[in-house]
Coordinates of C-alpha atoms in Angstrom, one line a residue:
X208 CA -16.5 -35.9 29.5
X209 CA -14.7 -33.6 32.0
X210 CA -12.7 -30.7 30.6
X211 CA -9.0 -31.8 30.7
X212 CA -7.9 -28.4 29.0
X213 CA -7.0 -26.7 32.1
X214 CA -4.9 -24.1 31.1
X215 CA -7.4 -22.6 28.7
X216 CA -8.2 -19.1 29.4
X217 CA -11.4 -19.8 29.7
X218 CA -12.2 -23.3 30.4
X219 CA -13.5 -22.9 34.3
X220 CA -16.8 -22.5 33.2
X221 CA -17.0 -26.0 30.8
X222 CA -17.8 -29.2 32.1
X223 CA -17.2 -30.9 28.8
X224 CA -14.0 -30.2 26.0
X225 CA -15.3 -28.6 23.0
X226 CA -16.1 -30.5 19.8
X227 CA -13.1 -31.7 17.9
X228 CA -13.8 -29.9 14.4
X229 CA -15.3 -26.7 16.5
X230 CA -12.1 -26.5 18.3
X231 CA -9.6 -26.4 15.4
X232 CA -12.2 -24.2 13.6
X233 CA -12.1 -21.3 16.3
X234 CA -8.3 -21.9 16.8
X235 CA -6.4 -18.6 15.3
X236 CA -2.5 -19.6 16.4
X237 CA -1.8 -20.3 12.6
X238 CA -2.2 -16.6 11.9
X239 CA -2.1 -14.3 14.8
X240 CA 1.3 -16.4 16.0
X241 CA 2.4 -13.3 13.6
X242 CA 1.3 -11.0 16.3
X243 CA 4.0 -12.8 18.6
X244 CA 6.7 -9.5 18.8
X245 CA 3.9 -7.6 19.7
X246 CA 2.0 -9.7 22.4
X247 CA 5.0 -9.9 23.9
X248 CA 5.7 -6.5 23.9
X249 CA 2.7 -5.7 25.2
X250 CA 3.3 -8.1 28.0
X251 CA 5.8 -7.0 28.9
X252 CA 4.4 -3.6 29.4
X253 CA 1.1 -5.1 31.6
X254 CA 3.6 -6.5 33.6
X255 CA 5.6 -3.5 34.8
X256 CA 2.2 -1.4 34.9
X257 CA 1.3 -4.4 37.6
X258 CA 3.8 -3.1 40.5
X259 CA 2.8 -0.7 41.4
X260 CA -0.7 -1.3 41.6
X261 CA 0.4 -4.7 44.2
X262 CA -0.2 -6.8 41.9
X263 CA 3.2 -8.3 41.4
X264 CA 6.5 -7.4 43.5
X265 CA 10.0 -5.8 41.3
X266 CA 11.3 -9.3 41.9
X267 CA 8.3 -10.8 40.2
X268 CA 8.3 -8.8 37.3
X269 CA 12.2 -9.4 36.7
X270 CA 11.1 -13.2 36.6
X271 CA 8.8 -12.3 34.4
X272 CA 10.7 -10.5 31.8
X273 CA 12.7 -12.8 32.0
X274 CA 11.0 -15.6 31.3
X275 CA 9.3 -13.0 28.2
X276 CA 12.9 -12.7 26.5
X277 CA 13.6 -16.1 26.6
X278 CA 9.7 -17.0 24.7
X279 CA 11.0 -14.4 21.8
X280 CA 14.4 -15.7 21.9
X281 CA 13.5 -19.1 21.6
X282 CA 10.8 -18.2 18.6
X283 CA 13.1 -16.1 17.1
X284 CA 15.9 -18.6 16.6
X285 CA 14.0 -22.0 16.7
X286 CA 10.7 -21.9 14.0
X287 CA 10.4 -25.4 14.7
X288 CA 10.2 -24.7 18.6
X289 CA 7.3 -22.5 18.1
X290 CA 5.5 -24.6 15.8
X291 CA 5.7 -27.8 17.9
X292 CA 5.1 -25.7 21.3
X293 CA 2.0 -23.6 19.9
X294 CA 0.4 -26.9 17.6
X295 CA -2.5 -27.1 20.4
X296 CA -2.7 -23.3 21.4
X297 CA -5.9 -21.6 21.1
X298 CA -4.4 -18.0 19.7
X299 CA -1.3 -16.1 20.6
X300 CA -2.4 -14.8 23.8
X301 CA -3.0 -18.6 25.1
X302 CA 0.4 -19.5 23.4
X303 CA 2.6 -17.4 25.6
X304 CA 0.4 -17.2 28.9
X305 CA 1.0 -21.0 28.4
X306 CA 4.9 -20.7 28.1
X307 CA 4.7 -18.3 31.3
X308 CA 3.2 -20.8 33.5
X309 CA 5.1 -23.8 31.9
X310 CA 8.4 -21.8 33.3
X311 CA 6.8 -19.7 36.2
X312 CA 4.0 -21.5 37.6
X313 CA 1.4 -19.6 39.2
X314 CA 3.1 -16.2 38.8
X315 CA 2.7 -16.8 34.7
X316 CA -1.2 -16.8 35.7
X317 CA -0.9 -13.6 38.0
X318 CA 0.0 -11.5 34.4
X319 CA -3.5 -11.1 32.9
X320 CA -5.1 -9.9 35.8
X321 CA -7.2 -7.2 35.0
X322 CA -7.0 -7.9 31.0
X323 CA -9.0 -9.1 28.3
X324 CA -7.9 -10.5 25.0
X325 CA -10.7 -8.7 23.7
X326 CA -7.7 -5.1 24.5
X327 CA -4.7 -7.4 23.8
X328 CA -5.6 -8.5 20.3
X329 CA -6.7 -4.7 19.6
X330 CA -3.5 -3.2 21.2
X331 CA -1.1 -6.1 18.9
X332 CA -3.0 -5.5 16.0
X333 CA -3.0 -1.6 16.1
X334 CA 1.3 -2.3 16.6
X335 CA 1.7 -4.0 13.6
X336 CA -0.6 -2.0 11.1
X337 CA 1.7 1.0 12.8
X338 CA 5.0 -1.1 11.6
X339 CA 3.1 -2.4 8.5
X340 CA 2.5 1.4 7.4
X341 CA 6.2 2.0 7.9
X342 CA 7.3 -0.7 6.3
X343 CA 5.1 0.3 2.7
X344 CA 6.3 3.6 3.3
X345 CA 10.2 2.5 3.0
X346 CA 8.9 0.5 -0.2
X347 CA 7.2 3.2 -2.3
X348 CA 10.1 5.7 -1.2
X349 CA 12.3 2.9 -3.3
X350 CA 9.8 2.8 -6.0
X351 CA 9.5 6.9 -6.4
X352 CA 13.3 6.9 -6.2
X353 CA 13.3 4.0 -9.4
X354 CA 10.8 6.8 -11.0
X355 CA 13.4 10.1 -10.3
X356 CA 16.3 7.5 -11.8
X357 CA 14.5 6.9 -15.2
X358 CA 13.3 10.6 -15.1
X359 CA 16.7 12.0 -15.1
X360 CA 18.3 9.3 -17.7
X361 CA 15.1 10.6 -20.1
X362 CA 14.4 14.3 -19.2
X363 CA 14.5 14.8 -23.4
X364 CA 12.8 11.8 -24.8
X365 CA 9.3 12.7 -25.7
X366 CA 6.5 10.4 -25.6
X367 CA 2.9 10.8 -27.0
X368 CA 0.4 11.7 -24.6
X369 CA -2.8 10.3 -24.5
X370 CA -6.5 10.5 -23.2
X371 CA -9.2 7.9 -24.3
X372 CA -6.1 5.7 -25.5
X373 CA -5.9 8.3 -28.7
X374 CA -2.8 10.4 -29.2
X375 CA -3.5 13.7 -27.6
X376 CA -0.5 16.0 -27.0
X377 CA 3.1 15.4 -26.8
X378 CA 4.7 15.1 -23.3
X379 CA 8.4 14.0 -21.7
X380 CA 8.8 10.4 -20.8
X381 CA 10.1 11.9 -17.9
X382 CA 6.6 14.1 -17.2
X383 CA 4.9 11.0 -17.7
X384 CA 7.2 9.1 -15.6
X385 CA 7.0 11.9 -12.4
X386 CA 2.8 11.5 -13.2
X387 CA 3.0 7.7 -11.5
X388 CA 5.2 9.2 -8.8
X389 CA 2.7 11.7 -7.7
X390 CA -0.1 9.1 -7.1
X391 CA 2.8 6.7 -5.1
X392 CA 3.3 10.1 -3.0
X393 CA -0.2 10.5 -1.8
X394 CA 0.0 6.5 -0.8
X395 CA 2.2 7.6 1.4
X396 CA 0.1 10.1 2.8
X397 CA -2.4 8.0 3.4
X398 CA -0.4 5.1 5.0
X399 CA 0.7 8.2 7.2
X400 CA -2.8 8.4 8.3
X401 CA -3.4 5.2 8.8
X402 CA -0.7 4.8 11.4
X403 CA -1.8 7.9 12.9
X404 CA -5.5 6.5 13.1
X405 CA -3.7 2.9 14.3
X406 CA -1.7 5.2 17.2
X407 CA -4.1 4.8 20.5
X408 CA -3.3 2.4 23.1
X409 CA -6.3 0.4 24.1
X410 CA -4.6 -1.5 27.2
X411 CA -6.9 -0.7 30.5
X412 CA -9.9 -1.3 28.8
X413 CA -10.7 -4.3 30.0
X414 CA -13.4 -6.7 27.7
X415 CA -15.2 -3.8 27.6
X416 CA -15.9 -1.8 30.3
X417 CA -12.6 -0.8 31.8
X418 CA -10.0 -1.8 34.4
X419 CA -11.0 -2.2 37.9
X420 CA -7.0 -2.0 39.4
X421 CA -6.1 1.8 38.6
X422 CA -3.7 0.9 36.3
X423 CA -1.9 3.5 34.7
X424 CA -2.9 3.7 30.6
X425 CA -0.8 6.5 30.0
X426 CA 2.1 4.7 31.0
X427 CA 1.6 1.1 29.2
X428 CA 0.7 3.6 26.4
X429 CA 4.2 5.5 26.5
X430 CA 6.3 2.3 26.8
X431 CA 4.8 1.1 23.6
X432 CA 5.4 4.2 21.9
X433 CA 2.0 4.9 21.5
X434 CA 0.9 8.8 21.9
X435 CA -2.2 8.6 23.4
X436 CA -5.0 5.9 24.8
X437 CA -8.1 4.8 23.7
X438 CA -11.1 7.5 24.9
X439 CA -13.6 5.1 25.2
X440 CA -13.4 1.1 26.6
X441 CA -16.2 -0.2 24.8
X442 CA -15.0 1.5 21.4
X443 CA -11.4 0.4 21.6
X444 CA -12.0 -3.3 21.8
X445 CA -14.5 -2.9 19.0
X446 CA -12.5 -0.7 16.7
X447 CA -10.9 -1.9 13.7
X448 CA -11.4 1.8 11.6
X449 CA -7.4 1.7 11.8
X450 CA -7.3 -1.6 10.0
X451 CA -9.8 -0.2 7.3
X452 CA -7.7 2.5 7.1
X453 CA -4.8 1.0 6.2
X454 CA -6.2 -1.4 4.0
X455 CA -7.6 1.6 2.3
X456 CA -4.5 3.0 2.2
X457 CA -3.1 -0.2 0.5
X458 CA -6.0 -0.8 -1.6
X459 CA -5.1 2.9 -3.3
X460 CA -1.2 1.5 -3.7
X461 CA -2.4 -1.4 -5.7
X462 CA -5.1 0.2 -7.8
X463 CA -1.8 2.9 -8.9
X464 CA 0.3 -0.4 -9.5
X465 CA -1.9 -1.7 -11.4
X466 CA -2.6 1.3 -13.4
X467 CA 1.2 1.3 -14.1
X468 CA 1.1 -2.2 -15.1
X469 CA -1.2 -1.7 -17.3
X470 CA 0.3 1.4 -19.3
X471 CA 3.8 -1.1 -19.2
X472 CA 1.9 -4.1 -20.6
X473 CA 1.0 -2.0 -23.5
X474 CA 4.1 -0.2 -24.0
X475 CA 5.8 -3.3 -24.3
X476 CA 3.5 -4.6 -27.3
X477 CA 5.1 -4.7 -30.8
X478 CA 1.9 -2.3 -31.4
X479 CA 3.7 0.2 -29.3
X480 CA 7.2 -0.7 -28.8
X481 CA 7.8 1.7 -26.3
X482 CA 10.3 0.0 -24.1
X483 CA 12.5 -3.2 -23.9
X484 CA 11.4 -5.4 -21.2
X485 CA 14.4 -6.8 -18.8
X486 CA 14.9 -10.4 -18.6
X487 CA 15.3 -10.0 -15.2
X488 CA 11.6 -8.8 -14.6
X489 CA 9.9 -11.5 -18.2
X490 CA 9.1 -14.9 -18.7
X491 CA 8.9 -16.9 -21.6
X492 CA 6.5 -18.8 -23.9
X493 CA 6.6 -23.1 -23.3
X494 CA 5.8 -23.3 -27.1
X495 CA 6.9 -19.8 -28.8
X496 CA 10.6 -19.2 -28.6
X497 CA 10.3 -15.5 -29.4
X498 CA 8.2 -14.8 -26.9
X499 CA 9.3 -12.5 -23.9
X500 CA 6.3 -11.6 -21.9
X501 CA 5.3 -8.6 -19.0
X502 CA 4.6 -11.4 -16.5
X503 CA 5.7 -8.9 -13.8
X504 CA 3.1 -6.4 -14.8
X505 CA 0.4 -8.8 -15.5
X506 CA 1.3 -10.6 -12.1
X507 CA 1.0 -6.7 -10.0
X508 CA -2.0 -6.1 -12.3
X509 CA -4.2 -9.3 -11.2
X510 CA -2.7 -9.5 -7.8
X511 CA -4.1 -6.2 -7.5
X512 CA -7.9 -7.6 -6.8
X513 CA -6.8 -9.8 -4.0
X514 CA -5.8 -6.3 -2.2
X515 CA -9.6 -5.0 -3.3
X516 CA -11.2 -8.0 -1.7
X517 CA -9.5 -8.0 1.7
X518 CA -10.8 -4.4 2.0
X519 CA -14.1 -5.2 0.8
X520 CA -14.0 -8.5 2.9
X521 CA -13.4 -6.3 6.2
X522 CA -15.9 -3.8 5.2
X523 CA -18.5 -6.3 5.1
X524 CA -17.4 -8.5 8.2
X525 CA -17.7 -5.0 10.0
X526 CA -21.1 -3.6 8.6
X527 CA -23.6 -6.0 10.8
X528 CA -21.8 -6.6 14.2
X529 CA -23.4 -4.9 17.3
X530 CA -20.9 -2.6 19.7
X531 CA -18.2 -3.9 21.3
X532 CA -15.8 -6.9 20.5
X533 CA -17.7 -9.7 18.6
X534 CA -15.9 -12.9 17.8
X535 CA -16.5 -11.8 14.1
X536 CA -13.3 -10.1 14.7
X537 CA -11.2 -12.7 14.3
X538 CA -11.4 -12.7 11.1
X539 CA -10.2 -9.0 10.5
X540 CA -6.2 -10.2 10.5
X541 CA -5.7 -12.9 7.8
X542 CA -6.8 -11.0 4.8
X543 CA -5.0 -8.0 6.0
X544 CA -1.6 -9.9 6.4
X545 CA -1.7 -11.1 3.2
X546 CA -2.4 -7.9 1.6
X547 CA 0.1 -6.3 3.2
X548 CA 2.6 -9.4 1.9
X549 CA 1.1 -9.1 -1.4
X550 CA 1.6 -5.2 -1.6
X551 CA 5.2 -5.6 -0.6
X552 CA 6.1 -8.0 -2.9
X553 CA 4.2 -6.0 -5.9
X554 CA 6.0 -2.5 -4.6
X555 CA 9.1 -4.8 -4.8
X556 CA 9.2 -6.3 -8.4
X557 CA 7.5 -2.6 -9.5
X558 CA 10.7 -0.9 -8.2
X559 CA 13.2 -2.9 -9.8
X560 CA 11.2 -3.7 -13.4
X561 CA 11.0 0.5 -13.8
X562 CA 15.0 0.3 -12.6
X563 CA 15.8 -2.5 -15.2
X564 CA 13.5 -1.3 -18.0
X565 CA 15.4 0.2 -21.2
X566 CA 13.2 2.9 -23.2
X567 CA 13.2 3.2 -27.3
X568 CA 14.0 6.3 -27.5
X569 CA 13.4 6.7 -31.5
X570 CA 10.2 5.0 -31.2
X571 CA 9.0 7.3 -28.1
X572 CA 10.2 10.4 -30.3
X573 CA 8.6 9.5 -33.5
X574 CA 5.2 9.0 -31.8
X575 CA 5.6 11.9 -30.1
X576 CA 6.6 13.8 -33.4
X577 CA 3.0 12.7 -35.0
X578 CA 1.8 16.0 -36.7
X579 CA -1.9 15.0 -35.0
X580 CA -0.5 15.7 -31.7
X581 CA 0.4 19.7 -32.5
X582 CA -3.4 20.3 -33.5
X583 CA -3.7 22.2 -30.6
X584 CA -0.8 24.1 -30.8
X585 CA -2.5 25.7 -34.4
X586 CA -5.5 26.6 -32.5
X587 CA -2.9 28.5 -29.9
X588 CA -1.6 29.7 -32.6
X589 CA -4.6 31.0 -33.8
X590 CA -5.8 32.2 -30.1
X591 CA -2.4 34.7 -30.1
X592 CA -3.2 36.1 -33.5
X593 CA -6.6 37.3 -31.6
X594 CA -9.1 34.7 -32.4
X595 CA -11.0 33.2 -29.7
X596 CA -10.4 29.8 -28.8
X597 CA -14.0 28.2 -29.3
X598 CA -13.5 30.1 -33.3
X599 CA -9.9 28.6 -33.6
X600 CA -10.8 25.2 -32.2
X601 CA -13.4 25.4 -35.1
X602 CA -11.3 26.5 -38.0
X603 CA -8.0 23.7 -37.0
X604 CA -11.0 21.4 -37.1
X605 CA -11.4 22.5 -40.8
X606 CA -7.7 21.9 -41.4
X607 CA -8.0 18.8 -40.0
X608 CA -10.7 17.8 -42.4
X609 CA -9.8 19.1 -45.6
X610 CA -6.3 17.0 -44.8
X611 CA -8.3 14.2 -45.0
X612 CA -10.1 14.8 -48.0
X613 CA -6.5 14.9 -49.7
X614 CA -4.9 12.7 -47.9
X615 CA -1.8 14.4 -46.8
X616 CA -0.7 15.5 -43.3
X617 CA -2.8 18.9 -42.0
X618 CA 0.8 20.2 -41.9
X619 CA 1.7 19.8 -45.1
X620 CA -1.1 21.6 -46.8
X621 CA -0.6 24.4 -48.7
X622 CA -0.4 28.1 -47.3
X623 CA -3.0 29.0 -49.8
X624 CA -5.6 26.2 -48.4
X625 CA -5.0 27.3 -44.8
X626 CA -5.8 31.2 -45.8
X627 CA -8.7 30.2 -47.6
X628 CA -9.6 28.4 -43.9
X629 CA -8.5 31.9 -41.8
X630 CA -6.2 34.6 -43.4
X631 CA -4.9 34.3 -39.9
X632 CA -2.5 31.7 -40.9
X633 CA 0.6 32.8 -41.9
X634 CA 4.2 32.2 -42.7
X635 CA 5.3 32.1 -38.9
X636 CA 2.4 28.9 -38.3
X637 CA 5.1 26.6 -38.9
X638 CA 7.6 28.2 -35.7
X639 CA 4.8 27.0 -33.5
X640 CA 4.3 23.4 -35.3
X641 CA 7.5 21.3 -34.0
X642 CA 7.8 18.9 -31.5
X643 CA 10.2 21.4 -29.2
X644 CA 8.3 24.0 -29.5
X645 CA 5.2 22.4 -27.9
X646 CA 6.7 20.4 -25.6
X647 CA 8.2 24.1 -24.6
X648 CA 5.5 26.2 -24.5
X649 CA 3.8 24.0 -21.2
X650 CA 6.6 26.3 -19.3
X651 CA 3.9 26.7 -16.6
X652 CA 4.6 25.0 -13.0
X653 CA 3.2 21.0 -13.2
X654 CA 3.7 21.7 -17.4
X655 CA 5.7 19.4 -19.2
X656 CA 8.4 22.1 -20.8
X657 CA 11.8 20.8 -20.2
X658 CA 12.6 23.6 -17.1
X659 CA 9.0 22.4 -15.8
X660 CA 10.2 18.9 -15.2
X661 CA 13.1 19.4 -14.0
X662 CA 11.9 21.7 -11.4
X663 CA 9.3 18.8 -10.8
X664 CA 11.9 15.8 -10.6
X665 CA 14.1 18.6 -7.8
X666 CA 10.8 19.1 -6.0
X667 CA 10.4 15.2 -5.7
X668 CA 13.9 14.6 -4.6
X669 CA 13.7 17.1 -1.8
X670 CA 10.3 15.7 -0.6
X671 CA 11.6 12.4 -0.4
X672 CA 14.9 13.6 1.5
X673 CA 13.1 15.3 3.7
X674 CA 10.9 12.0 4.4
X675 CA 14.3 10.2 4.9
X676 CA 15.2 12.6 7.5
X677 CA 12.0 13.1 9.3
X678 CA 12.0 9.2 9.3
X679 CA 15.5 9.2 10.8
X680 CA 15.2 11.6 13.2
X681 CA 12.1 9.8 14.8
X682 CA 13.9 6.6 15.1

């Protein structure tokens, strides 16, 4: 059978079409079509870095611009256009070269001279993990903000801390609360350097070796708002360390999220009763009426692995292929679009369940005001009455125990059973044993005193407003 697909970008050297279930199988339209903005914008770019090499005349090039706008236009404002136009294309790049010559003729053909896709899918994909960076960045800036809100409206409800899941030492809801917001921050760090990493232009270099027409990188680069090209042609077709990158970078967002799930799924227990979960962000039971569950937080918390595999999924497409572009390649896009979906619509329902969540204040505070929690605040105690620590630690631990044996609270013993443990203990041990008084003393900077927090929640404001104004000044 002759090869009627003509306008393939490849096709010359067939005789026969491919096989039917091979074909659709290698086809990559129904995902990379997402890349559309971007191939385009890189088109246009190729095409005004083709004057003046003589490859096209400033006549030719309007034509083609033109003819660019109205592909974008067209997709933008007719879905069904682009679906019914692009149900036979091979990927993006065959979808609008396609358009070109359906509208130019010949002159569509003249714009990939000199180009491979092997540069165009690298340069379209490094644009969108550049704009997929951003766009997490504005999302966890919303979530940190939900964070500050609930921080302020609770800078004096205590909670009780914990390590292991046991009570430890009391802490502010608000301290707790600005703990989260620390780990969202460094996301955004590293979604900074994974845009960074994504920010090389590989246009010019060819399949692999290079462009044989002089054309100007540094140019093409510059109109796409790149800083700098690609150092080496054979790397940069092969590369995909910026897509690791930023699924790294996204992989650390949902392992926090779900972290914070996890902590609000509990919370919300009867066990715990911590907080009051918000219609708006529960579901209920189909048989139990009472029931109002954390389906928000269980949903981020199990979505969470999907954003796991497509990291893990890349990482292992990546480990065996040889240098330069392998067709294995293809398959770096799908999982990261839908991880970056996923992570958006998880950053999403995160921000506005912490917004809409209510906190039981009493219930926090009478956790928090659990006489095992000030243990260590007797062994302080001890410490500034000139014992050292490792001898304090020892002789609370004796307090501790003969508690139990009477069954009473450590802190209502007896003075005379704590001087039989150390004549240390004296009349002023019970200054030191209230809930105020501990949370006070952690008066140190990152502590959860009262002036320590709020210097924290005023340091996290002012690192997100200057954020917000580095990020407007850019644009």
């Amino acid at each position: 059978m002759t090869n009627r697909k003509d306008d393939r970008l490849w096709g010359g050297r067939f005789e026969r079409e491919p096989n039917a279930r091979f074909d659709t199988f290698q086809r990559s339209f129904s995902f990379d079509r997402r890349l559309l903005p971007y191939e385009i914008a890189v088109d246009r770019a190729w095409a005004k870095a083709l004057v003046p090499i003589d490859i096209i005349t400033a006549a030719e090039l309007n034509q083609l611009l033109a003819a660019l706008d109205d592909i974008e236009q067209r997709a933008n404002s007719d879905p069904k256009w682009l679906e019914i136009s692009g149900a036979d294309a091979e990927d993006v790049h065959h979808f609008v070269e396609r358009e070109l010559v359906r509208t130019l003729g010949d002159l569509g053909h003249k714009l990939h001279t000199g180009r491979s896709r092997n540069e165009l899918i690298a340069t379209d994909f490094r644009i969108f993990v550049i704009d997929a960076a951003a766009a997490i960045q504005q999302a966890l800036k919303t979530l940190l903000n939900a964070f500050l809100v609930q921080a302020k409206a609770n800078l004096s409800v205590p909670i009780a801390g914990m390590t292991h899941m046991q009570h430890a030492q009391p802490v502010l809801l608000a301290h707790f609360l600005l703990a989260h917001a620390e780990a969202f921050s460094r996301d955004i760090v590293r979604l900074e350097n994974a845009a960074a990493g994504a920010d090389a232009c590989p246009m010019g270099s060819g399949a692999l070796a290079g462009n044989s027409f002089a054309i100007d990188r540094n140019a093409i680069a510059r109109d796409l708002g790149f800083s700098r090209v690609t150092a080496n042609s054979l790397d940069a077709v092969g590369d995909r360390d910026f897509a690791l990158d930023y699924l790294f970078a996204i992989t650390g967002i949902a392992t926090h999220l779900s972290r914070l799930a996890e902590d609000f799924v509990l919370f919300a227990s009867q066990e715990f009763s911590y907080v009051l979960l918000p219609d708006e962000y529960s579901t209920g039971s189909s048989l139990m009426p009472q029931k109002k569950n954390p389906d928000a937080w269980e949903l981020i918390r199990g979505k969470s692995g999907r954003i796991t595999a497509a990291l893990f999924s890349l990482l292992i497409t990546l480990k065996g292929l040889p240098t330069s572009y392998q067709r294995d390649l293809q398959e770096d896009k799908e999982a990261l679009f839908a991880a970056h979906d996923q992570v958006a619509d998880m950053l999403a329902v995160a921000a506005g369940a912490i917004a809409a969540t209510k906190f039981n204040a009493d219930r926090l505070r009478a956790a928090a005001a659990n006489p095992a929690l000030l243990a260590t605040e007797a062994a302080d105690y001890l410490v500034r009455k000139g014992i050292p620590f490792r001898q304090a630690h020892d002789l609370v631990g004796k307090v501790l125990r003969e508690a139990e044996k009477r069954n009473v609270s450590w802190t209502a013993l007896p003075p005379d059973a704590l001087k039989n443990i150390s004549p240390a203990f004296d009349s002023d041990l019970s200054a030191s044993l209230t809930l105020d008084a501990a949370l006070a003393s952690k008066k140190v900077s990152g502590g959860t005193a009262p002036d320590s927090v709020r210097a924290a929640i005023a340091d996290l404001e002012a690192r997100l407003n200057q954020k917000a104004s580095t990020t407007g000044a850019k644009s």
